[in-house]
Amino acid sequence: METLRDVVVLIHLIGFAILFGSWAVEAFAKRYVPSRTMDYGLGISLVAGLALSAPWGLGDGELNYTKIGIKLVVLVVIGGLTGAGRSRAKKGTPMPAWTFWLIGALILLNAGLAVIW
């Protein structure tokens, strides 16, 4: 069971890497538009995170529901901001740069909560 948990943790980290990496590519290119790849990373992180937080014995013992809830809220906010940014891009109105940088900060916050908490 521990090996399965480790595989799910690896998938969760891959989702984070895809999300942050695609954000960094857009930031370095100074496009400030969320990409479709960010949505894929977000989805992978969400599904793997939910699998890790399910109460079927993959966790390290007692689940920290406060941490899980906060990380889920941050992930939903990231998803909302990326969705709004992509919607605005389709309409031809650019996303404010501060919103794009906020997405990056929230991605790092979510990773920091996972590691430090």
Short mmCIF file of C-alpha atoms in Angstrom, two decimals:
data_model
loop_
_atom_site.label_atom_id
_atom_site.label_comp_id
_atom_site.label_asym_id
_atom_site.label_seq_id
_atom_site.Cartn_x
_atom_site.Cartn_y
_atom_site.Cartn_z
CA MET A 1 0.00 0.00 0.00
CA GLU A 2 2.93 2.33 0.69
CA THR A 3 4.18 1.88 -2.88
CA LEU A 4 0.76 2.88 -4.23
CA ARG A 5 0.81 5.98 -2.04
CA ASP A 6 4.28 6.88 -3.30
CA VAL A 7 3.12 6.51 -6.92
CA VAL A 8 0.14 8.80 -6.24
CA VAL A 9 2.45 11.35 -4.58
CA LEU A 10 4.69 11.22 -7.66
CA ILE A 11 1.69 11.81 -9.94
CA HIS A 12 0.64 14.72 -7.70
CA LEU A 13 4.13 16.23 -8.02
CA ILE A 14 4.06 15.75 -11.79
CA GLY A 15 0.78 17.68 -11.89
CA PHE A 16 2.37 20.50 -9.90
CA ALA A 17 5.40 20.47 -12.20
CA ILE A 18 3.21 20.70 -15.29
CA LEU A 19 1.15 23.52 -13.75
CA PHE A 20 4.10 25.57 -12.53
CA GLY A 21 6.25 24.81 -15.56
CA SER A 22 3.61 25.94 -18.03
CA TRP A 23 3.00 29.07 -15.94
CA ALA A 24 6.74 29.80 -15.96
CA VAL A 25 6.94 29.34 -19.73
CA GLU A 26 4.18 31.92 -20.22
CA ALA A 27 5.77 34.26 -17.68
CA PHE A 28 9.22 34.14 -19.28
CA ALA A 29 7.67 34.69 -22.71
CA LYS A 30 5.80 37.70 -21.23
CA ARG A 31 2.48 36.49 -22.65
CA TYR A 32 0.64 36.55 -19.29
CA VAL A 33 -2.11 34.27 -20.61
CA PRO A 34 -2.97 30.97 -18.91
CA SER A 35 -2.40 28.05 -21.24
CA ARG A 36 -4.35 24.85 -21.78
CA THR A 37 -1.40 22.93 -20.34
CA MET A 38 -1.99 24.70 -17.02
CA ASP A 39 -5.46 23.17 -16.97
CA TYR A 40 -3.98 19.70 -17.46
CA GLY A 41 -1.54 20.19 -14.58
CA LEU A 42 -4.35 21.52 -12.43
CA GLY A 43 -6.51 18.49 -13.17
CA ILE A 44 -3.71 16.03 -12.48
CA SER A 45 -2.93 17.75 -9.18
CA LEU A 46 -6.59 17.76 -8.20
CA VAL A 47 -7.26 14.11 -8.96
CA ALA A 48 -4.04 12.90 -7.32
CA GLY A 49 -4.61 15.16 -4.30
CA LEU A 50 -8.12 13.82 -3.85
CA ALA A 51 -6.77 10.27 -4.10
CA LEU A 52 -4.21 11.07 -1.39
CA SER A 53 -6.83 12.62 0.87
CA ALA A 54 -9.41 9.85 0.48
CA PRO A 55 -9.91 7.96 3.73
CA TRP A 56 -8.94 4.52 2.37
CA GLY A 57 -5.56 4.13 3.94
CA LEU A 58 -3.18 5.86 1.51
CA GLY A 59 -2.34 8.56 4.04
CA ASP A 60 0.31 8.63 6.75
CA GLY A 61 -2.26 8.01 9.45
CA GLU A 62 -4.68 10.70 10.53
CA LEU A 63 -5.79 13.07 7.76
CA ASN A 64 -5.42 16.81 8.27
CA TYR A 65 -8.76 18.02 6.94
CA THR A 66 -7.92 21.68 7.50
CA LYS A 67 -4.85 21.39 5.29
CA ILE A 68 -6.78 19.43 2.67
CA GLY A 69 -9.56 22.02 2.66
CA ILE A 70 -7.22 24.98 2.34
CA LYS A 71 -5.24 23.33 -0.46
CA LEU A 72 -8.50 22.51 -2.26
CA VAL A 73 -9.73 26.10 -1.96
CA VAL A 74 -6.42 27.43 -3.30
CA LEU A 75 -6.60 24.97 -6.20
CA VAL A 76 -10.17 26.04 -7.00
CA VAL A 77 -9.12 29.71 -6.96
CA ILE A 78 -6.23 28.90 -9.31
CA GLY A 79 -8.67 27.11 -11.60
CA GLY A 80 -11.09 30.03 -11.53
CA LEU A 81 -8.39 32.56 -12.33
CA THR A 82 -6.94 30.49 -15.16
CA GLY A 83 -10.42 29.88 -16.58
CA ALA A 84 -11.25 33.58 -16.40
CA GLY A 85 -7.94 34.48 -18.02
CA ARG A 86 -8.43 32.04 -20.87
CA SER A 87 -11.99 33.27 -21.36
CA ARG A 88 -10.80 36.87 -21.53
CA ALA A 89 -8.10 35.88 -24.01
CA LYS A 90 -10.72 34.32 -26.29
CA LYS A 91 -12.69 37.57 -26.19
CA GLY A 92 -9.59 39.58 -27.03
CA THR A 93 -9.28 41.41 -23.72
CA PRO A 94 -5.94 40.75 -22.02
CA MET A 95 -5.69 39.48 -18.50
CA PRO A 96 -4.17 41.99 -16.07
CA ALA A 97 -0.54 41.13 -15.38
CA TRP A 98 -1.09 41.15 -11.62
CA THR A 99 -3.71 38.42 -11.97
CA PHE A 100 -1.28 36.25 -13.88
CA TRP A 101 1.39 36.77 -11.21
CA LEU A 102 -1.20 36.00 -8.54
CA ILE A 103 -1.79 32.63 -10.21
CA GLY A 104 1.94 31.89 -9.93
CA ALA A 105 2.02 32.94 -6.30
CA LEU A 106 -0.96 30.71 -5.51
CA ILE A 107 0.69 27.77 -7.26
CA LEU A 108 3.77 28.21 -5.07
CA LEU A 109 1.59 28.72 -1.99
CA ASN A 110 -0.15 25.43 -2.66
CA ALA A 111 3.16 23.62 -3.03
CA GLY A 112 4.49 25.32 0.09
CA LEU A 113 1.44 24.23 2.10
CA ALA A 114 2.03 20.65 0.98
CA VAL A 115 5.70 20.64 1.93
CA ILE A 116 5.85 22.83 5.03
CA TRP A 117 2.53 22.05 6.77
#
